[in-house]
Coordinates of C-alpha atoms in Angstrom, one line a residue:
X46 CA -16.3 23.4 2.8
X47 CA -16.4 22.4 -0.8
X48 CA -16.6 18.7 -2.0
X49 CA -12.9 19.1 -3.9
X50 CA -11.1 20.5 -0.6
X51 CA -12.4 17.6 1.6
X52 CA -11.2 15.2 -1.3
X53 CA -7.7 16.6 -0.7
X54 CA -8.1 16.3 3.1
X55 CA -9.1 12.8 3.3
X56 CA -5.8 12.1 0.3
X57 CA -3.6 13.5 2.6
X58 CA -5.3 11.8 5.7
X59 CA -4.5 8.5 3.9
X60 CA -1.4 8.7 3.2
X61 CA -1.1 10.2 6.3
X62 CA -2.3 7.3 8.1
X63 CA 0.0 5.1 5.7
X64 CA 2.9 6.8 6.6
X65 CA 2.4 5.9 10.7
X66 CA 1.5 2.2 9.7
X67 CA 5.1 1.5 9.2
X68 CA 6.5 2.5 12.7
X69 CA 2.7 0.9 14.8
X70 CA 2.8 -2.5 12.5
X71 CA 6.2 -2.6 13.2
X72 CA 5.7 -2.1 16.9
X73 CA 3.7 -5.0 17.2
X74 CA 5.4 -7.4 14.7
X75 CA 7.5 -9.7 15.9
X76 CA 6.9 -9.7 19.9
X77 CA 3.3 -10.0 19.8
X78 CA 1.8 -11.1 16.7
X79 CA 3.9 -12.9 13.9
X80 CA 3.5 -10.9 10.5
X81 CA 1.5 -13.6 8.8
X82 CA -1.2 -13.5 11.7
X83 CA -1.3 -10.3 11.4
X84 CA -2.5 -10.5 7.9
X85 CA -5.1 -12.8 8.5
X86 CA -6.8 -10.2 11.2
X87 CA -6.0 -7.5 8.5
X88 CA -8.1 -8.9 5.8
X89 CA -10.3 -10.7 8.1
X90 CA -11.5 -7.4 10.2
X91 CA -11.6 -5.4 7.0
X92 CA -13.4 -8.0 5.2
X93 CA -15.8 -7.7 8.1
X94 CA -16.5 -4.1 8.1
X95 CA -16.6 -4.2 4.0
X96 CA -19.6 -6.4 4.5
X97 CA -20.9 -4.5 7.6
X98 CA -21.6 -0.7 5.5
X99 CA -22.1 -3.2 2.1
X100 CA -25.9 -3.0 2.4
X101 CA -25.8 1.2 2.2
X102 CA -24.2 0.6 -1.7
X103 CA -26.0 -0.6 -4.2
X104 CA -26.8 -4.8 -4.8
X105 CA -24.6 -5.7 -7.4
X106 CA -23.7 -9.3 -8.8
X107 CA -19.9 -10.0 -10.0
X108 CA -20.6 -10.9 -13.8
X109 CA -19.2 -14.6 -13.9
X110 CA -16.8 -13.3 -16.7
X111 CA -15.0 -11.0 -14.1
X112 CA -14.4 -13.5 -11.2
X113 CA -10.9 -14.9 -13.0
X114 CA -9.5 -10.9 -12.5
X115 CA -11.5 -10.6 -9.4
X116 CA -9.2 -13.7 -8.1
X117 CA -6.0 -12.3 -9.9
X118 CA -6.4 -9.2 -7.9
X119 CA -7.0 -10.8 -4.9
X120 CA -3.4 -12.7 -5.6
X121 CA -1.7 -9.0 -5.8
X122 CA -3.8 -6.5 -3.7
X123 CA -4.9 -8.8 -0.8
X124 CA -2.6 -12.1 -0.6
X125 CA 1.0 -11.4 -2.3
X126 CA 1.3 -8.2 -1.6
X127 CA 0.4 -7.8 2.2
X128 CA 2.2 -11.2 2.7
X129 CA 5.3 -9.5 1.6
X130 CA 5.2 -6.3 3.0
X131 CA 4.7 -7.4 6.6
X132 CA 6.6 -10.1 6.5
X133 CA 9.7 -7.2 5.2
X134 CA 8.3 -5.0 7.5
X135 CA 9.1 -7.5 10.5
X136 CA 12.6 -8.2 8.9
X137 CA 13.4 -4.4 8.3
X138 CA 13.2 -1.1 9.8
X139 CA 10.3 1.8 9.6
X140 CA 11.9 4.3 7.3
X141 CA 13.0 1.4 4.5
X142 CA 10.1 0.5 4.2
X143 CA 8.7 4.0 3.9
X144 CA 11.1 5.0 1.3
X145 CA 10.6 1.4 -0.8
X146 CA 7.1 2.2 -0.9
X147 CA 7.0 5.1 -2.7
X148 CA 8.6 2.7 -5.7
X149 CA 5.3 2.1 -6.7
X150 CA 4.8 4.5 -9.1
X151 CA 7.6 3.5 -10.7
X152 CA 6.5 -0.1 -11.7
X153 CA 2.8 0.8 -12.5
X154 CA 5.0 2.9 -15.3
X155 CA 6.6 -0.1 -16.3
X156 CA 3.8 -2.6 -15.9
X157 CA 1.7 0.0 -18.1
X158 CA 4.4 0.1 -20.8
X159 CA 5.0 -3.6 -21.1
X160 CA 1.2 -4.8 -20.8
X161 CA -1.0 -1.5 -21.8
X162 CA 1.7 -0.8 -24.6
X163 CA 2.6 3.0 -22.9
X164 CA 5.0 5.0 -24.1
X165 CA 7.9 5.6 -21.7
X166 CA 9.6 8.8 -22.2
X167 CA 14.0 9.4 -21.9
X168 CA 13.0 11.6 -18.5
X169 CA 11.0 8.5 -17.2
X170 CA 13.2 5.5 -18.2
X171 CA 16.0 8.4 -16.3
X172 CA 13.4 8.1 -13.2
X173 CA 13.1 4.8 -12.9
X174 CA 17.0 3.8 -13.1
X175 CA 17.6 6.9 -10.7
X176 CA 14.4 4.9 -8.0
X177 CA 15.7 1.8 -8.8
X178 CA 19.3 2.8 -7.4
X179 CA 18.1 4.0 -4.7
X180 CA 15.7 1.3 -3.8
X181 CA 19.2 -1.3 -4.3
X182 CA 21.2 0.7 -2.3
X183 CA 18.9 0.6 1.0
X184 CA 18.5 -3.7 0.1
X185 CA 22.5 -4.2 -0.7
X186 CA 23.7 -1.5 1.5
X187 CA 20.9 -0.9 4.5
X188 CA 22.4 -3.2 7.0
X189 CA 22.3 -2.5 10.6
X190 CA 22.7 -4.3 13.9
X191 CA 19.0 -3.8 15.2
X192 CA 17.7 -6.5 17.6
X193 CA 14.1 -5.7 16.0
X194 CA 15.2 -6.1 12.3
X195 CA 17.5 -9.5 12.5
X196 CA 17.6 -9.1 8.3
X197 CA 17.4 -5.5 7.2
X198 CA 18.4 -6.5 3.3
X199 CA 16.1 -9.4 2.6
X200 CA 13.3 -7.5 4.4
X201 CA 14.1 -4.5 2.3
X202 CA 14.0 -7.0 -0.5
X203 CA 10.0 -8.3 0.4
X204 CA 8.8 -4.7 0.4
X205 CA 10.6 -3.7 -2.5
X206 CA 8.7 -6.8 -3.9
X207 CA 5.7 -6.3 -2.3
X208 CA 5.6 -2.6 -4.5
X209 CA 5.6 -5.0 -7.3
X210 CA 2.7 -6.7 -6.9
X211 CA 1.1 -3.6 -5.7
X212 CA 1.9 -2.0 -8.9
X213 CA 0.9 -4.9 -10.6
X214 CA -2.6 -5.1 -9.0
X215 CA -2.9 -1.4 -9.7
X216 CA -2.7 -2.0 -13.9
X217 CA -5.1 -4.9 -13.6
X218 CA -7.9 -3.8 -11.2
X219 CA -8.9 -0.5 -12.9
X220 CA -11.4 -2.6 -15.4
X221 CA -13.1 -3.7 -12.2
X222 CA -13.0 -0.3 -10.2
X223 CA -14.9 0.9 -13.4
X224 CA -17.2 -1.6 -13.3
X225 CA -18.4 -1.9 -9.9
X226 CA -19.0 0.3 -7.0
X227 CA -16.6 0.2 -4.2
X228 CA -18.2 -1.5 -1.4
X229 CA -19.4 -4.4 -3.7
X230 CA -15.8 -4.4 -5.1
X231 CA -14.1 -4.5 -2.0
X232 CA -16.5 -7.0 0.6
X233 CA -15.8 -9.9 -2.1
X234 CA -12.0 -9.2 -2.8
X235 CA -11.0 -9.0 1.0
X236 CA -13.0 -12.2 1.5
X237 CA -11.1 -13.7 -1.4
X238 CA -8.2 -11.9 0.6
X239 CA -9.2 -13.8 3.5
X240 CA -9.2 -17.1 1.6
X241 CA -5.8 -17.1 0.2
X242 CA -3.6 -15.3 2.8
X243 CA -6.1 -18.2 5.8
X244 CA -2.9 -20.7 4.5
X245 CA 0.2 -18.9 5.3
X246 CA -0.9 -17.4 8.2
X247 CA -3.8 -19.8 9.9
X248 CA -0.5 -21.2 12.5
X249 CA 0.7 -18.0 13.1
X250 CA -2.8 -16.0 14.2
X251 CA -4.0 -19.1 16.1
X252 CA -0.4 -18.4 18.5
X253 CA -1.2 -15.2 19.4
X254 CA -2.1 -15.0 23.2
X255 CA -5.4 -12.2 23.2
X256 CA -4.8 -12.6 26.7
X257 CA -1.2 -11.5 27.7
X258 CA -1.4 -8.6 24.6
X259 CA -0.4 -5.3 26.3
X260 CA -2.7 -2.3 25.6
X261 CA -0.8 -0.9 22.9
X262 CA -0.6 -3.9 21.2
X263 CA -4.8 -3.9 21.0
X264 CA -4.5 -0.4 20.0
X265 CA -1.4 -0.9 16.9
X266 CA -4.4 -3.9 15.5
X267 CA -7.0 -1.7 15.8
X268 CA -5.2 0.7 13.8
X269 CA -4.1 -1.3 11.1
X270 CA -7.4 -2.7 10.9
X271 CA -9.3 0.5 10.9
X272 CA -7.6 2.7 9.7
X273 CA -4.9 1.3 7.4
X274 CA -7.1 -1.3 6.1
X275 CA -11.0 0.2 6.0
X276 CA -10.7 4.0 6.5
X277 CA -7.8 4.5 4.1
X278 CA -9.8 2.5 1.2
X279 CA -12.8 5.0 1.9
X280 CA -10.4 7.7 2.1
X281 CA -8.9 7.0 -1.3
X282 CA -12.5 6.4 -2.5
X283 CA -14.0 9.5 -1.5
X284 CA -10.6 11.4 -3.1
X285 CA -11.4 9.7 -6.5
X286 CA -14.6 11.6 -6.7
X287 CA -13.2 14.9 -6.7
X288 CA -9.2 14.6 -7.8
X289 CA -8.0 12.5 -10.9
X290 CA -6.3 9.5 -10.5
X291 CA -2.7 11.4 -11.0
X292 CA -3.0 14.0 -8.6
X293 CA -4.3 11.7 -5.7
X294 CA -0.8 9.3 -6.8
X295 CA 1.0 12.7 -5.9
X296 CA 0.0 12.1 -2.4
X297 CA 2.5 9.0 -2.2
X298 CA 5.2 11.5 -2.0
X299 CA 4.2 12.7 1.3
X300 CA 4.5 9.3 3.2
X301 CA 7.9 8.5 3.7
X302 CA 8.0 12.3 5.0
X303 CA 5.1 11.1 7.5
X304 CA 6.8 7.9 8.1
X305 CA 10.7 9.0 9.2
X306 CA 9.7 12.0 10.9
X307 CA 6.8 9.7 13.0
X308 CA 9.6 6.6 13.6
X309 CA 12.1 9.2 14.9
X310 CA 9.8 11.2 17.1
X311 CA 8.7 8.2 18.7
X312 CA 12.3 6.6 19.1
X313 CA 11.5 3.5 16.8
X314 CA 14.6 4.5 14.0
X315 CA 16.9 6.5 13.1
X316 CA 18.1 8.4 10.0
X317 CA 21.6 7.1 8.3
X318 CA 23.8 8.2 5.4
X319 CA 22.6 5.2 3.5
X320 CA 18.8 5.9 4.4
X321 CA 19.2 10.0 3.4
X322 CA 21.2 9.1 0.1
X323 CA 18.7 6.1 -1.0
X324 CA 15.0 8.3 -0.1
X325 CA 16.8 11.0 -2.0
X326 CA 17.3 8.9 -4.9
X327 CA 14.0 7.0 -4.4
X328 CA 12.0 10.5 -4.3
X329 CA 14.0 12.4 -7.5
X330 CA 13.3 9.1 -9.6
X331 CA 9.6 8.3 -8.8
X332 CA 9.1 13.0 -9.3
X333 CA 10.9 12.1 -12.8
X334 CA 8.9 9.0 -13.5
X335 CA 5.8 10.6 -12.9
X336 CA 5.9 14.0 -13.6
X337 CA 3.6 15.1 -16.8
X338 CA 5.1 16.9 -19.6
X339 CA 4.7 20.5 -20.1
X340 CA 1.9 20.9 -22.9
X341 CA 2.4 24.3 -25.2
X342 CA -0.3 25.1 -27.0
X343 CA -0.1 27.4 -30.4
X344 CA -3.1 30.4 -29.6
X345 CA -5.4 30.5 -32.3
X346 CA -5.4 33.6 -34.8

């Protein structure tokens, strides 16, 4: 099997594994572990297991110029964003936050525009107002009665947020993922990760009762930890290798696809008008957004 064709697998196992994280994190949040908590054992176990296959990459030092971006990423990709998204996760349902997630490509086009000085195209400013309705229309018009999701529209709003902040570490972090190799990179920004997101949730991970957790609540940790957290950051690794950076973002498209059809097999949501209309929106505007331009080129003579 060639080195390009298990790139693709391990994209598609990523985004794969993405896609299930909505409907097992959910599972667990807010019965057994509060979403804050569960940060803290997200960043802390993958911290952990950074450190733990560290040795096998090569010793690098942080140049002292780069630990101000190091901590600015740390803000967006470990603390901020993770804060947000579970804690919208716990407020919403599964499929919202599926669909809000794949707004992310929209605002790394914006973020690149406004800060790397990209040129946004009439189709892409088109894709992101079409994303950007959908993505209002599931937080202004996404309401249910769901004992699990007491406030569908402001947890709708965190993950839309938290697709901000991911976006935003996105444009800032690719000086350092140049820069340094990946186990270095990631062991010291999920211990920063570990250091920021210890406030908000240090109350709520000291309440959780280890021994009354069910089985399938040790199992949902264990795979956020492993395999939302660790194996989808060497899967996405790996991928960069072998695929540019554009065709392994493609992948994104597949994960609200993973992430309805697993919440409604396993009973955890259900599809609406509003949720069909908004993902259709959501998908056409981040396809629009993102989609290269056709390049003709004149033969030579």
């Amino acid at each position: 099997m060639n080195k390009r064709l298990l790139a693709i697998i391990a994209a598609i196992g990523a985004t794969t594994i993405y896609g299930i994280n909505h409907t097992v994190a959910k599972g667990i949040m807010p019965h057994y572990v509060q979403p804050f908590g569960f940060i803290i054992l997200r960043v802390l176990g993958a911290a952990i297991l950074f450190w733990l296959i560290s040795p096998f990459g090569p010793k690098e030092k942080i140049d002292r110029k780069d630990y101000l971006r190091m901590i600015v990423c740390a803000f967006l990709g470990m603390g901020l964003n993770m804060l947000v998204f579970f804690k919208g996760l716990s407020l919403s349902t599964p499929i919202n936050s599926a669909v809000l997630i794949t707004t992310t490509p929209i605002v790394v086009l914006v973020l690149s525009a406004v800060i790397l000085k990209e040129k946004i195209s009439n189709r892409k400013i088109l894709g992101i107002g079409i994303g950007l309705l959908g993505a209002l229309g599931l937080i202004l018009y996404g309401s249910e009665v769901r004992q699990d999701a007491p406030n569908i529209p402001m947890g709708n709003f965190l993950i839309f947020l938290n697709s901000m902040f991911y976006g935003s570490y996105l444009v800032v972090v690719k000086a350092l993922i140049m820069k340094y190799h990946p186990f270095t990179f990631m062991k010291w920004l999920f211990s920063l990760g570990v250091l920021i997101c210890l406030p908000f949730g240090y109350e709520e991970f000291m309440q959780i009762s280890w021994a009354t957790l069910p089985y399938e609540a040790y199992w949902g940790i264990a795979f956020v930890i492993l395999g939302t957290t660790f194996c989808t950051y060497l899967f996405n690794i790996f991928a960069l290798t072998q695929l540019k950076a554009s065709t392994l973002s493609a992948f994104v498209y597949v994960q609200p696809l993973v992430g309805i059809g697993y919440a409604i097999i396993t009973g955890q949501d259900n599809l609406t008008l509003v949720k069909i209309v908004a993902a259709c929106f959501v998908l056409v505007g981040v396809y629009l957004a993102s989609r290269q331009p056709k390049r003709f080129y004149k033969k030579s003579t």
